[in-house]
Amino acid sequence: MFLLLHFLLVTSAYAKLAINYDSFTGTQISLEEVKRQDKKNTTFWCTTQIEPCDPEEGRRVDGSCNNLRYVTRGASHTPTYRVLPAVYNKNFEPRLSKSGHSLPLARFLRTSLLAEGRLPDRQLTTLATNFLVFMTADVLSLHDTVKFILWKPYCCQPKGKTDRDCVPNKIPDDDPVHRFSNIRCLNMTRPESFQSIGCIKNDTVPERIISATPTFDLSTVYGSTLKSLLEKGRLFQGGLLKYEVDNDRIWPPSIKTGGGVCFLNQKPQETRCHNTPEDGANSLAGVNLLSVWFWRLHNFIATGLSKVNPCWNDDKLFYTARDINIAIFSQIFFYELLPVYFGHENLFRDGVLSPTPGFRDNYNEDLFPQISLEFPYVLRWFHTTQEGNMNLYDTQGNYLKKVPIVNMTLRTGFFGVGDNMDYVTQGNFRQAAAKADYIVDPDVVEVGLGAHQRASDILTNDLAKNRYFGFQPYIKYREFCFKQSFKTFDDLLHAIDPERVELLKEVYENVEDIDLMAGIWLERLIEGGQVPPTLYCIVVEQLLRVLASDRHWYERPHRPNAFSYEQLQEIRKATVARLLCDVGDKVTHIQRQAFYRINPNNPLCNCENIDFVNLWAWKDPKCDNQSSQFDAFYNSALFFHNQFMKLKTNE
Ligand SMILES: *[C@@H]1O[C@H](CO)[C@@H](O)[C@H](O)[C@H]1NC(C)=O
Ligand SMILES: *[C@@H]1O[C@H](CO)[C@@H](O)[C@H](O)[C@H]1NC(C)=O
Ligand SMILES: *[C@@H]1O[C@H](CO)[C@@H](O)[C@H](O)[C@H]1NC(C)=O
Ligand SMILES: *[C@@H]1O[C@H](CO)[C@@H](O)[C@H](O)[C@H]1NC(C)=O
Ligand SMILES: *[C@@H]1O[C@H](CO)[C@@H](O)[C@H](O)[C@H]1NC(C)=O
């Protein structure tokens, strides 16, 4: 009795109302079951605690209650779906070739199919690549990489042979690079799954487990649990996120001493390590940068809203600013970034882009807000367009120097030193991305993780994971996407250039053996865009699901706190150029289409002439009689705004 009472007392009011669910099945579970999970220390991953849903409530940080019938779907660590059913060998080991042998080594295939080198793209900037990486960080988690770097660092040692999680990649003796070194093994672990965590029995098909929410909701800024947002994110004044002013710039809060995951910070000068609700905001350089910008944008919006609506309280300002921030992110992602790679006409034809600037609504409660396992996977193809260096430019556009991007992973400290942030920002809209051309940057495939590992090949890992995810052969996805059937290698000529078909014949025995990623690497790119067709197909399948299944999607006229038509028209004006004008350090001029390089048709332009989202569309008539009241919220917001404007104009 005492124990029970104690339990009730320490459980907060919030938790008392909450209902426990099994994360995997989404069914309700009893307190006894939760206690069993507590004992196994699996509660965090295997159970989901959800307050009763309110149909009128906006988007929750933890993603729950998105689908009112299946309330856990949309929350973090809930299952993905598969576009095609899994295929494995026995014991969920990678499938064998048609003739019953192991498939060729991943590293052998990578070095055979893709060349190493550097060729800049004539059109795109590195801002496009960085925005894309940031988008994937919104729906993924890093733990698979952290696992073999930190948690199980022994996969290439004898101990690794005794751990089923260790699946390192063998390097053949005649490897083009490592024939000159003694490295014969690259660390890798199996993808984390509901089975590996211990949520469900391991005699079932491995189901990937992810900590971010599976909807586009800026998890990298707001986190994936309410607790984390309340503790690390909110300032509780003026609707703002916590912030620091350091070196005359505005930043997310930094960890003061110890802790944090900024393992590559070069002490003592590099000290910033961002302490945001989601650790993912300290990961790859591109993610780190965009996280800072969207963090600032939240405060920029909240400050604007508090001027327009002085009677709004902190909560109202915070949640409205978050909703607008997510909408701006989604608008730029769908209407500006996607057309660059996937082609405006194609996306329009396939229903990804709205035919009119008005609302659209095709909500389908029968579809869960989920991501497919294939969607983030095929996006790894973009590793081939990853530039190895980050070029720094001064605010006049003069090239200063370059830094290897692999040295920037888990290192936010670099941005805080001197004027680095200004230089990096300029570089993002001036430097060319790497061209999509069957060539991959040597840093990406030989260094990979900077000082975290002696050697690493990100694309070899990509190909190897293809097999641990149990994806069907490439030609099955071709069949699914294009209703074409492939019996012989020569049938591939529909999709792949003749020389590359020859290459595939040399490395695979049978056309059915070809791994999904190997096929995508070699496909001819789509008409009107710059991505392989099978990647296009899998991504579009996902985006259409997002549009139909995310009840809080910003273009809907009927959703809790839906935008008015006028408000939606303001959101439509958002561009990445405006984002950098608003929150980029010392950005006064930028090209209007900043995913494209500066050229005579896309010249630098004064920020004053670049359209912006006018927050007056959010004016609340209820505030009219109170506009002279300056409350505490307003003052703190005003302080931020003044500080911000002072810094931005302080050249
Ligand atoms: C329980 O899990 C948490 C997070 O997953 C971990 O940090 C902690 O060390 C674990 N505790 C034990 C006793 O295994
Ligand atoms: C499942 O777990 C058992 C016991 O821990 C282990 O012996 C077996 O290899 C595992 N099987 C798989 C497919 O992980
Ligand atoms: C990048 O990191 C490597 C080792 O981790 C180091 O040797 C190299 O000097 C670094 N390069 C720069 C430009 O910082
Ligand atoms: C594999 O990980 C271990 C432990 O972190 C490290 O010592 C070793 O250098 C790594 N192997 C490679 C090829 O980087
Ligand atoms: C503002 O105050 C005036 C008089 O005090 C009142 O007539 C009017 O209805 C109020 N307006 C709003 C929007 O509350």
XYZ file of C-alpha atoms and ligand atoms in Angstrom:
721
model
C 0.000 0.000 0.000
C 2.737 2.373 0.945
C 4.551 1.577 -2.268
C 1.483 2.215 -4.350
C 0.852 5.508 -2.600
C 4.427 6.503 -3.096
C 4.180 5.653 -6.749
C 1.090 7.809 -7.165
C 2.692 10.699 -5.328
C 5.863 10.806 -7.352
C 3.971 10.479 -10.613
C 3.195 13.987 -11.761
C -0.286 15.226 -12.526
C 0.589 14.912 -16.170
C 1.621 11.314 -15.897
C -1.400 10.428 -13.791
C -3.712 11.159 -16.664
C -1.508 9.541 -19.215
C -2.236 6.163 -20.722
C 0.520 3.652 -21.436
C 0.875 2.030 -24.817
C 3.155 -0.545 -26.309
C 5.340 1.454 -28.751
C 5.399 -1.259 -31.348
C 1.799 -2.457 -31.474
C 0.211 0.774 -30.299
C -2.114 -1.114 -27.946
C -2.783 -0.056 -24.352
C -0.775 -1.792 -21.662
C -1.244 -2.157 -17.921
C 0.864 -0.597 -15.171
C 2.177 -4.093 -14.376
C 3.517 -4.351 -17.895
C 5.181 -0.939 -17.556
C 6.833 -2.141 -14.341
C 8.114 -5.213 -16.162
C 9.652 -2.901 -18.768
C 11.108 -0.720 -15.991
C 12.895 -3.764 -14.636
C 14.377 -4.485 -18.055
C 15.224 -0.765 -18.446
C 13.320 -0.702 -21.735
C 10.463 1.615 -20.747
C 11.796 4.571 -22.699
C 11.943 2.708 -26.001
C 9.243 0.084 -25.692
C 6.395 2.054 -24.142
C 4.747 5.323 -25.041
C 2.939 7.403 -22.460
C 0.224 9.588 -23.893
C -2.177 12.070 -22.356
C -5.734 11.649 -23.628
C -6.087 13.284 -27.022
C -8.005 16.486 -27.552
C -9.177 16.684 -31.183
C -8.863 20.485 -31.084
C -5.268 20.474 -29.877
C -2.437 21.438 -32.231
C 0.574 19.331 -33.187
C 2.171 17.710 -30.155
C 5.931 17.754 -29.766
C 6.005 13.992 -29.218
C 3.890 13.431 -32.323
C 1.130 11.566 -30.483
C -2.579 12.090 -31.220
C -1.849 12.917 -34.848
C -4.142 10.069 -35.870
C -7.055 10.167 -33.454
C -7.908 6.512 -34.009
C -4.377 5.184 -33.536
C -2.982 7.692 -31.117
C 0.589 6.401 -30.853
C 1.227 6.485 -34.592
C 3.221 9.593 -35.417
C 4.984 9.476 -32.040
C 8.697 8.820 -31.682
C 9.950 5.221 -31.610
C 6.928 3.786 -33.355
C 7.319 1.419 -36.322
C 8.123 2.352 -39.893
C 6.362 0.670 -42.809
C 7.930 -1.099 -45.783
C 7.198 -0.289 -49.402
C 8.014 -3.941 -50.245
C 8.120 -6.864 -47.787
C 11.498 -7.859 -46.361
C 13.707 -10.655 -47.671
C 16.368 -12.242 -45.467
C 18.369 -15.411 -45.258
C 17.754 -17.581 -42.160
C 18.192 -15.867 -38.784
C 17.609 -12.518 -40.503
C 21.043 -12.549 -42.051
C 21.418 -10.812 -45.440
C 19.828 -12.627 -48.364
C 22.062 -14.800 -50.535
C 22.616 -14.541 -54.274
C 20.288 -16.434 -56.589
C 22.817 -19.246 -56.781
C 23.058 -19.481 -52.987
C 26.346 -17.672 -52.313
C 27.007 -14.598 -50.215
C 26.555 -11.391 -52.155
C 29.782 -9.579 -53.134
C 31.478 -7.578 -50.347
C 29.977 -4.121 -49.869
C 33.349 -2.369 -50.009
C 34.245 -4.240 -53.193
C 31.001 -3.107 -54.826
C 31.431 0.468 -53.691
C 34.960 0.751 -55.076
C 33.926 -1.026 -58.298
C 30.778 0.958 -59.031
C 31.668 4.489 -57.966
C 34.784 6.482 -58.733
C 36.409 8.835 -56.253
C 36.969 12.444 -57.181
C 35.583 15.940 -57.077
C 33.476 17.748 -59.626
C 31.408 20.805 -58.733
C 27.814 21.175 -59.878
C 27.228 24.094 -62.225
C 23.864 24.962 -60.706
C 23.407 23.997 -57.075
C 24.856 25.394 -53.851
C 25.888 23.440 -50.775
C 22.924 25.083 -49.029
C 20.735 22.633 -50.998
C 22.662 19.608 -49.704
C 22.686 20.943 -46.166
C 18.949 21.630 -46.175
C 18.334 18.115 -47.431
C 20.450 16.561 -44.687
C 18.626 18.702 -42.135
C 15.293 17.413 -43.459
C 16.362 13.797 -42.991
C 17.614 14.531 -39.469
C 14.021 15.582 -38.679
C 12.785 12.002 -39.145
C 15.822 9.900 -38.204
C 18.200 9.323 -35.357
C 21.925 9.003 -35.150
C 22.165 6.080 -32.806
C 23.377 3.556 -35.386
C 26.579 5.529 -35.936
C 27.030 6.356 -32.268
C 26.646 2.644 -31.580
C 29.747 1.506 -33.406
C 31.804 4.568 -32.456
C 30.972 4.695 -28.751
C 28.838 1.860 -27.454
C 30.414 -1.092 -29.305
C 33.789 0.185 -30.492
C 35.236 -3.326 -30.798
C 33.612 -4.643 -33.965
C 36.942 -4.956 -35.805
C 38.598 -6.655 -32.821
C 38.346 -10.337 -31.813
C 35.622 -9.434 -29.314
C 33.469 -8.296 -32.244
C 33.225 -11.895 -33.477
C 31.298 -12.827 -30.336
C 28.771 -9.986 -30.580
C 25.920 -10.533 -33.022
C 25.448 -6.763 -33.286
C 28.879 -6.394 -34.898
C 28.772 -6.615 -38.677
C 32.015 -4.899 -39.770
C 32.843 -4.519 -43.447
C 35.784 -6.496 -44.761
C 38.245 -4.721 -47.026
C 39.630 -6.945 -49.794
C 43.436 -7.230 -50.065
C 43.416 -5.675 -53.544
C 41.358 -2.660 -52.445
C 42.407 0.344 -54.564
C 43.188 2.450 -51.491
C 43.848 0.067 -48.624
C 46.234 -2.214 -50.546
C 48.611 0.526 -49.383
C 47.521 0.344 -45.740
C 47.059 -2.453 -43.226
C 43.384 -1.642 -42.666
C 41.204 -4.630 -43.585
C 38.105 -3.942 -41.533
C 35.639 -1.074 -41.162
C 33.553 -0.858 -37.988
C 29.814 -1.269 -38.285
C 26.899 -2.531 -36.184
C 23.465 -3.837 -37.160
C 20.717 -1.213 -37.342
C 18.977 -0.819 -33.987
C 15.522 -2.409 -33.980
C 12.570 -3.102 -31.688
C 14.087 -6.567 -31.443
C 17.636 -5.474 -30.574
C 16.343 -3.130 -27.859
C 14.279 -6.008 -26.454
C 10.775 -4.662 -27.103
C 9.646 -7.638 -29.167
C 10.830 -11.206 -29.695
C 13.836 -11.555 -31.935
C 12.332 -14.319 -34.077
C 10.389 -11.742 -36.101
C 11.459 -9.512 -39.022
C 13.691 -6.727 -37.610
C 11.705 -3.515 -37.214
C 13.749 -0.330 -37.184
C 13.416 1.919 -34.154
C 13.915 5.696 -34.472
C 13.881 8.376 -31.788
C 12.675 11.318 -33.915
C 8.990 11.727 -34.780
C 8.155 10.474 -38.288
C 6.547 13.734 -39.463
C 8.174 16.941 -40.698
C 7.942 18.914 -37.480
C 11.448 20.297 -36.828
C 12.360 17.608 -34.293
C 15.936 18.929 -34.461
C 14.718 22.233 -32.966
C 11.851 21.223 -30.682
C 12.890 17.678 -29.792
C 10.637 14.644 -29.716
C 9.382 14.706 -26.137
C 7.517 17.411 -24.271
C 9.737 16.920 -21.236
C 12.870 17.649 -23.192
C 11.331 20.750 -24.799
C 10.242 22.098 -21.422
C 13.594 21.448 -19.794
C 15.987 22.430 -22.536
C 14.007 24.477 -25.013
C 11.519 26.944 -23.655
C 12.425 30.211 -21.979
C 8.809 30.675 -20.758
C 8.857 34.313 -21.717
C 7.564 35.936 -24.857
C 7.096 32.565 -26.562
C 10.858 32.317 -26.967
C 13.259 29.411 -27.038
C 16.197 29.784 -24.650
C 19.096 31.608 -26.213
C 22.539 32.982 -25.473
C 24.392 35.973 -26.785
C 28.005 35.059 -27.330
C 30.647 36.688 -29.462
C 27.963 39.186 -30.580
C 25.793 36.463 -32.016
C 22.620 34.704 -30.930
C 22.799 30.945 -30.309
C 20.869 28.081 -28.823
C 22.018 27.527 -25.226
C 25.328 25.752 -24.793
C 26.347 23.112 -22.282
C 28.403 24.853 -19.632
C 30.706 22.139 -18.403
C 31.327 18.577 -19.493
C 28.724 16.394 -21.146
C 27.437 16.953 -24.628
C 28.395 15.156 -27.782
C 30.754 17.759 -29.288
C 33.619 15.296 -29.393
C 35.564 17.106 -32.101
C 35.487 20.580 -30.514
C 39.082 21.829 -30.560
C 39.617 23.004 -26.992
C 40.295 25.495 -25.559
C 39.035 27.932 -28.174
C 36.022 25.897 -29.339
C 33.586 25.711 -26.442
C 30.073 25.981 -27.867
C 28.154 22.731 -27.618
C 24.468 23.203 -28.195
C 22.208 21.880 -25.513
C 18.927 21.578 -27.367
C 15.997 19.211 -26.790
C 17.359 16.809 -29.419
C 20.967 15.655 -29.524
C 20.626 15.554 -33.306
C 21.252 19.319 -33.392
C 24.881 18.437 -32.698
C 25.582 16.007 -35.484
C 26.638 16.668 -39.051
C 27.797 20.152 -40.005
C 24.785 20.844 -42.244
C 22.318 19.758 -39.585
C 24.069 21.866 -36.955
C 23.891 24.990 -39.090
C 20.284 24.674 -40.137
C 19.351 23.867 -36.525
C 20.869 27.174 -35.411
C 19.014 29.056 -38.135
C 15.615 27.508 -37.437
C 16.202 27.950 -33.694
C 16.734 31.639 -34.282
C 13.818 31.798 -36.703
C 11.483 30.595 -33.954
C 12.524 33.534 -31.790
C 12.347 35.909 -34.724
C 8.738 34.840 -35.342
C 7.756 34.851 -31.650
C 9.148 38.363 -31.313
C 7.236 39.549 -34.359
C 4.018 37.967 -33.083
C 4.394 39.629 -29.699
C 4.562 43.028 -31.398
C 1.510 42.278 -33.504
C -0.404 40.769 -30.589
C 0.779 42.269 -27.302
C -2.026 40.561 -25.388
C -0.866 37.024 -26.243
C 0.691 35.040 -23.430
C 3.861 32.966 -23.590
C 2.084 29.730 -24.502
C 0.079 31.259 -27.311
C 3.148 32.985 -28.719
C 5.265 29.862 -28.409
C 2.882 27.447 -30.087
C 1.891 29.853 -32.845
C 5.553 30.609 -33.570
C 6.312 26.897 -33.660
C 3.435 26.248 -36.046
C 4.641 29.038 -38.362
C 8.253 27.871 -38.120
C 7.286 24.312 -39.096
C 5.128 25.674 -41.940
C 7.990 27.823 -43.264
C 10.328 24.843 -43.110
C 7.808 22.632 -44.937
C 7.086 25.316 -47.535
C 10.792 25.734 -48.361
C 11.334 21.994 -48.385
C 8.394 21.170 -50.674
C 8.175 24.191 -52.945
C 11.783 25.330 -53.206
C 14.161 22.454 -52.414
C 12.276 19.472 -53.875
C 11.756 21.068 -57.327
C 15.521 21.641 -57.540
C 16.228 17.914 -57.407
C 12.968 16.263 -58.435
C 11.738 18.727 -61.052
C 8.843 21.132 -60.661
C 6.819 19.605 -63.504
C 7.297 16.078 -62.204
C 6.190 16.957 -58.682
C 3.237 18.893 -59.971
C 2.171 15.973 -62.196
C 2.479 13.514 -59.320
C 0.505 15.625 -56.862
C 3.326 16.474 -54.458
C 2.979 20.204 -55.146
C -0.363 21.936 -54.838
C -1.816 23.046 -58.196
C -3.080 26.269 -56.588
C -1.658 28.556 -53.923
C -4.790 27.994 -51.830
C -5.563 25.274 -49.330
C -5.539 21.604 -50.107
C -6.920 18.786 -48.064
C -6.864 15.084 -48.749
C -6.642 13.899 -45.159
C -7.062 10.142 -44.906
C -7.459 8.820 -41.393
C -6.805 5.271 -42.598
C -3.173 6.104 -43.372
C -0.786 6.270 -40.432
C 1.651 9.166 -40.138
C 4.734 7.012 -40.623
C 7.845 6.952 -42.718
C 8.781 3.995 -44.840
C 12.007 2.208 -44.093
C 13.019 2.809 -47.693
C 12.491 6.599 -47.694
C 15.402 7.759 -45.537
C 17.417 4.857 -46.887
C 17.301 5.856 -50.553
C 18.141 9.439 -49.591
C 21.591 8.096 -48.752
C 22.177 8.280 -52.492
C 22.708 12.001 -51.857
C 25.999 11.050 -50.215
C 27.320 10.967 -53.784
C 26.534 14.699 -54.088
C 28.127 15.575 -50.756
C 30.950 18.065 -51.139
C 33.966 17.108 -49.000
C 35.021 20.627 -48.115
C 33.174 23.501 -46.565
C 34.423 26.701 -48.191
C 34.513 29.882 -46.141
C 33.930 33.328 -47.688
C 33.956 36.796 -46.180
C 30.873 39.013 -46.408
C 32.199 40.565 -49.613
C 32.255 37.107 -51.188
C 36.038 36.652 -51.145
C 37.141 33.053 -50.705
C 39.079 32.596 -47.464
C 39.787 28.898 -46.877
C 38.271 25.447 -46.738
C 37.622 22.987 -43.923
C 37.002 19.249 -44.468
C 33.358 18.592 -43.608
C 34.269 15.249 -42.049
C 36.194 17.219 -39.413
C 33.019 19.121 -38.510
C 30.854 16.243 -37.286
C 29.865 16.561 -33.605
C 31.633 19.914 -33.437
C 29.449 22.999 -33.012
C 32.351 24.793 -31.314
C 33.875 25.734 -34.666
C 30.950 28.032 -35.499
C 31.380 30.012 -32.303
C 34.986 31.023 -32.935
C 35.781 34.473 -34.358
C 33.747 35.257 -37.446
C 33.504 31.627 -38.595
C 29.707 31.696 -38.532
C 29.636 34.635 -40.971
C 32.080 32.878 -43.279
C 30.274 29.541 -43.181
C 26.959 31.273 -43.863
C 28.345 33.028 -46.930
C 29.879 29.762 -48.114
C 26.535 28.017 -48.004
C 25.038 30.157 -50.757
C 28.256 30.668 -52.740
C 29.882 27.242 -52.854
C 28.836 24.668 -55.471
C 27.450 21.314 -54.361
C 29.126 18.216 -55.808
C 27.643 17.106 -59.115
C 25.422 14.015 -59.379
C 27.782 12.030 -61.595
C 28.744 8.533 -60.284
C 31.735 10.176 -58.576
C 31.992 10.430 -54.826
C 34.185 12.715 -52.726
C 37.258 10.855 -51.361
C 36.692 12.256 -47.857
C 33.191 10.772 -47.774
C 34.381 7.254 -48.628
C 37.861 7.093 -47.087
C 37.696 9.348 -44.028
C 33.951 9.470 -43.440
C 33.829 10.247 -39.756
C 36.891 12.445 -39.273
C 38.881 11.797 -36.138
C 36.091 9.538 -34.807
C 37.520 6.609 -36.806
C 40.779 5.770 -38.516
C 38.980 4.996 -41.743
C 35.347 4.868 -42.704
C 33.443 4.581 -45.963
C 29.969 6.008 -45.631
C 28.770 4.516 -48.924
C 30.053 1.038 -48.076
C 28.001 1.303 -44.886
C 25.008 2.425 -46.945
C 25.253 -0.618 -49.180
C 25.839 -3.015 -46.294
C 22.828 -1.640 -44.398
C 20.752 -2.261 -47.502
C 21.165 -5.958 -46.685
C 20.582 -5.712 -42.932
C 17.330 -3.856 -43.626
C 16.316 -6.838 -45.772
C 15.401 -4.828 -48.859
C 14.304 -6.773 -51.919
C 16.577 -6.725 -54.977
C 16.828 -3.568 -57.050
C 14.775 -5.026 -59.900
C 11.818 -5.679 -57.585
C 11.687 -1.980 -56.754
C 11.959 -1.185 -60.484
C 9.009 -3.479 -61.050
C 7.051 -1.868 -58.231
C 7.767 1.657 -59.492
C 7.624 1.271 -63.252
C 5.874 -2.057 -63.881
C 8.880 -3.176 -65.908
C 10.157 -6.694 -65.589
C 13.841 -7.585 -65.743
C 14.995 -11.071 -66.690
C 18.521 -10.424 -67.950
C 21.176 -7.792 -67.437
C 20.383 -6.402 -70.882
C 16.870 -5.535 -69.753
C 18.540 -2.984 -67.482
C 19.362 -0.838 -70.499
C 15.977 0.889 -69.987
C 17.359 2.315 -66.794
C 21.149 2.253 -66.836
C 23.787 3.270 -69.407
C 25.417 0.376 -71.324
C 28.901 0.769 -69.759
C 27.410 0.638 -66.281
C 25.348 -2.421 -67.153
C 28.653 -4.044 -68.192
C 30.062 -3.094 -64.815
C 27.131 -4.719 -63.026
C 27.627 -7.905 -65.070
C 31.209 -8.033 -63.865
C 30.362 -7.790 -60.172
C 27.023 -9.597 -59.811
C 26.196 -13.095 -61.064
C 22.508 -12.556 -61.697
C 20.400 -9.489 -62.412
C 18.251 -10.446 -59.429
C 21.269 -10.189 -57.114
C 21.725 -6.440 -57.591
C 21.257 -4.544 -54.314
C 18.719 -1.711 -54.260
C 21.385 0.909 -53.544
C 23.782 -0.406 -56.202
C 21.045 -0.036 -58.815
C 20.166 3.464 -57.635
C 23.823 4.500 -57.750
C 24.030 3.615 -61.441
C 20.631 4.652 -62.807
C 20.352 7.401 -65.411
C 18.888 10.499 -63.749
C 15.260 11.513 -64.341
C 14.117 13.951 -67.010
C 13.679 17.443 -65.643
C 15.464 16.669 -62.376
C 18.705 15.401 -60.893
C 17.878 12.169 -59.062
C 17.704 8.481 -60.026
C 14.151 7.386 -60.993
C 13.811 4.667 -58.360
C 14.805 7.138 -55.669
C 12.255 9.565 -57.103
C 9.558 6.917 -56.920
C 10.251 5.934 -53.303
C 10.490 9.538 -52.126
C 7.284 10.577 -53.890
C 5.476 7.571 -52.397
C 6.504 8.929 -48.978
C 5.638 12.561 -49.642
C 2.149 11.633 -50.826
C 1.709 9.654 -47.627
C 2.796 12.677 -45.584
C 0.257 14.890 -47.340
C -2.561 12.423 -46.732
C -1.653 11.194 -43.246
C -0.309 14.171 -41.271
C -3.446 15.703 -39.762
C -1.541 18.871 -38.891
C -0.099 19.498 -42.365
C 0.074 23.264 -42.833
C -1.856 23.437 -46.127
C -5.066 22.028 -44.636
C -8.001 24.398 -44.121
C -9.443 22.187 -41.399
C -6.994 21.325 -38.671
C -6.655 22.628 -35.122
C -5.562 26.285 -35.316
C -5.525 26.123 -39.124
C -4.090 29.108 -40.955
C -6.504 31.534 -42.568
C -6.257 31.909 -46.329
C -4.303 35.170 -45.865
C -1.907 33.513 -43.443
C -1.270 30.647 -45.862
C -0.506 33.174 -48.607
C 2.135 34.701 -46.321
C 3.689 31.267 -45.669
C 3.859 30.777 -49.460
C 6.332 33.675 -49.602
C 8.931 31.882 -47.488
C 12.251 31.202 -49.201
C 15.611 30.016 -48.001
C 17.056 33.360 -49.126
C 14.677 35.142 -46.764
C 15.583 32.693 -43.995
C 19.214 33.743 -44.262
C 18.274 37.422 -44.546
C 16.327 37.091 -41.294
C 18.635 34.940 -39.217
C 21.916 34.484 -41.105
C 24.841 36.343 -39.565
C 25.694 39.535 -41.482
C 23.690 38.520 -44.525
C 22.597 41.715 -46.286
C 22.673 40.437 -49.871
C 21.805 37.019 -51.251
C 20.515 35.547 -54.519
C 16.729 35.085 -54.545
C 17.014 31.382 -55.335
C 19.713 30.459 -52.890
C 19.675 26.716 -53.624
C 21.004 27.801 -57.029
C 24.378 29.436 -57.489
C 24.809 33.116 -58.139
C 24.676 33.851 -61.871
C 23.432 36.662 -64.141
C 19.864 35.330 -63.910
C 20.119 34.801 -60.175
C 22.165 37.772 -59.001
C 22.873 38.914 -55.462
C 20.004 41.025 -54.272
C 19.549 43.344 -51.309
C 17.597 41.622 -48.530
C 15.312 44.642 -48.426
C 13.971 43.556 -51.800
C 13.327 39.944 -50.868
C 9.757 39.086 -49.959
C 9.040 38.105 -46.353
C 6.278 36.422 -44.353
C 4.247 39.304 -42.968
C 3.184 38.449 -39.438
C 0.441 41.076 -39.458
C -1.670 38.362 -41.070
C -1.731 36.843 -37.556
C -3.176 39.977 -35.972
C -5.653 39.091 -33.274
C -8.432 41.713 -32.873
C -8.773 40.668 -29.219
C -5.543 42.522 -28.501
C -6.784 45.851 -29.858
C -7.785 47.342 -26.536
C -4.605 46.244 -24.821
C -1.987 47.344 -27.282
C -0.562 49.855 -24.824
C 0.102 47.218 -22.193
C 3.731 46.201 -22.046
C 3.861 43.043 -20.037
C 6.849 40.972 -19.074
C 6.471 38.698 -22.076
C 6.500 41.579 -24.441
C 9.541 43.152 -22.834
C 11.640 40.033 -23.072
C 10.620 39.512 -26.658
C 11.410 43.110 -27.437
C 14.812 42.695 -25.878
C 15.514 39.764 -28.160
C 14.352 41.690 -31.178
C 16.471 44.738 -30.366
C 19.482 42.622 -29.671
C 18.932 40.781 -32.883
C 18.497 43.845 -35.029
C 21.494 45.503 -33.415
C 23.664 42.526 -34.176
C 22.403 42.109 -37.689
C 23.026 45.716 -38.634
C 26.290 45.931 -36.716
C 28.640 45.330 -39.648
C 18.956 2.333 -18.779
O 18.777 2.990 -20.036
C 19.282 4.296 -20.084
C 18.875 4.926 -21.409
O 18.565 4.004 -22.385
C 20.779 4.246 -19.887
O 21.321 5.547 -19.939
C 21.079 3.591 -18.556
O 22.481 3.458 -18.391
C 20.432 2.226 -18.442
N 20.594 1.690 -17.114
C 20.942 0.431 -16.875
C 21.031 0.023 -15.449
O 21.189 -0.349 -17.794
C 17.679 -14.189 -30.421
O 18.100 -14.225 -29.060
C 18.715 -15.446 -28.685
C 18.978 -15.415 -27.195
O 19.536 -14.198 -26.809
C 19.986 -15.641 -29.506
O 20.595 -16.868 -29.152
C 19.636 -15.645 -30.982
O 20.796 -15.700 -31.771
C 18.870 -14.394 -31.339
N 18.426 -14.484 -32.711
C 18.423 -13.426 -33.514
C 17.921 -13.638 -34.894
O 18.809 -12.319 -33.157
C 40.994 17.233 -40.054
O 41.144 16.177 -39.120
C 42.322 15.421 -39.299
C 42.366 14.255 -38.344
O 41.213 14.105 -37.665
C 43.538 16.315 -39.082
O 44.709 15.567 -39.296
C 43.467 17.476 -40.058
O 44.532 18.375 -39.803
C 42.152 18.210 -39.930
N 42.099 19.220 -40.968
C 41.767 20.494 -40.727
C 41.860 21.444 -41.865
O 41.388 20.868 -39.643
C 37.296 0.701 -35.205
O 37.007 1.198 -33.915
C 38.117 1.126 -33.028
C 37.627 1.601 -31.693
O 37.055 2.881 -31.779
C 39.263 1.977 -33.533
O 40.367 1.854 -32.685
C 39.639 1.514 -34.937
O 40.615 2.356 -35.469
C 38.414 1.549 -35.814
N 38.747 1.053 -37.129
C 38.894 1.849 -38.165
C 39.279 1.214 -39.461
O 38.696 3.043 -38.109
C -12.476 48.204 -27.000
O -12.976 49.069 -25.984
C -14.119 49.819 -26.393
C -14.479 50.809 -25.269
O -13.764 50.554 -24.137
C -15.270 48.882 -26.718
O -16.389 49.618 -27.140
C -14.814 47.930 -27.823
O -15.835 46.975 -28.082
C -13.545 47.212 -27.416
N -13.078 46.434 -28.554
C -12.708 45.150 -28.462
C -12.235 44.497 -29.716
O -12.738 44.530 -27.420
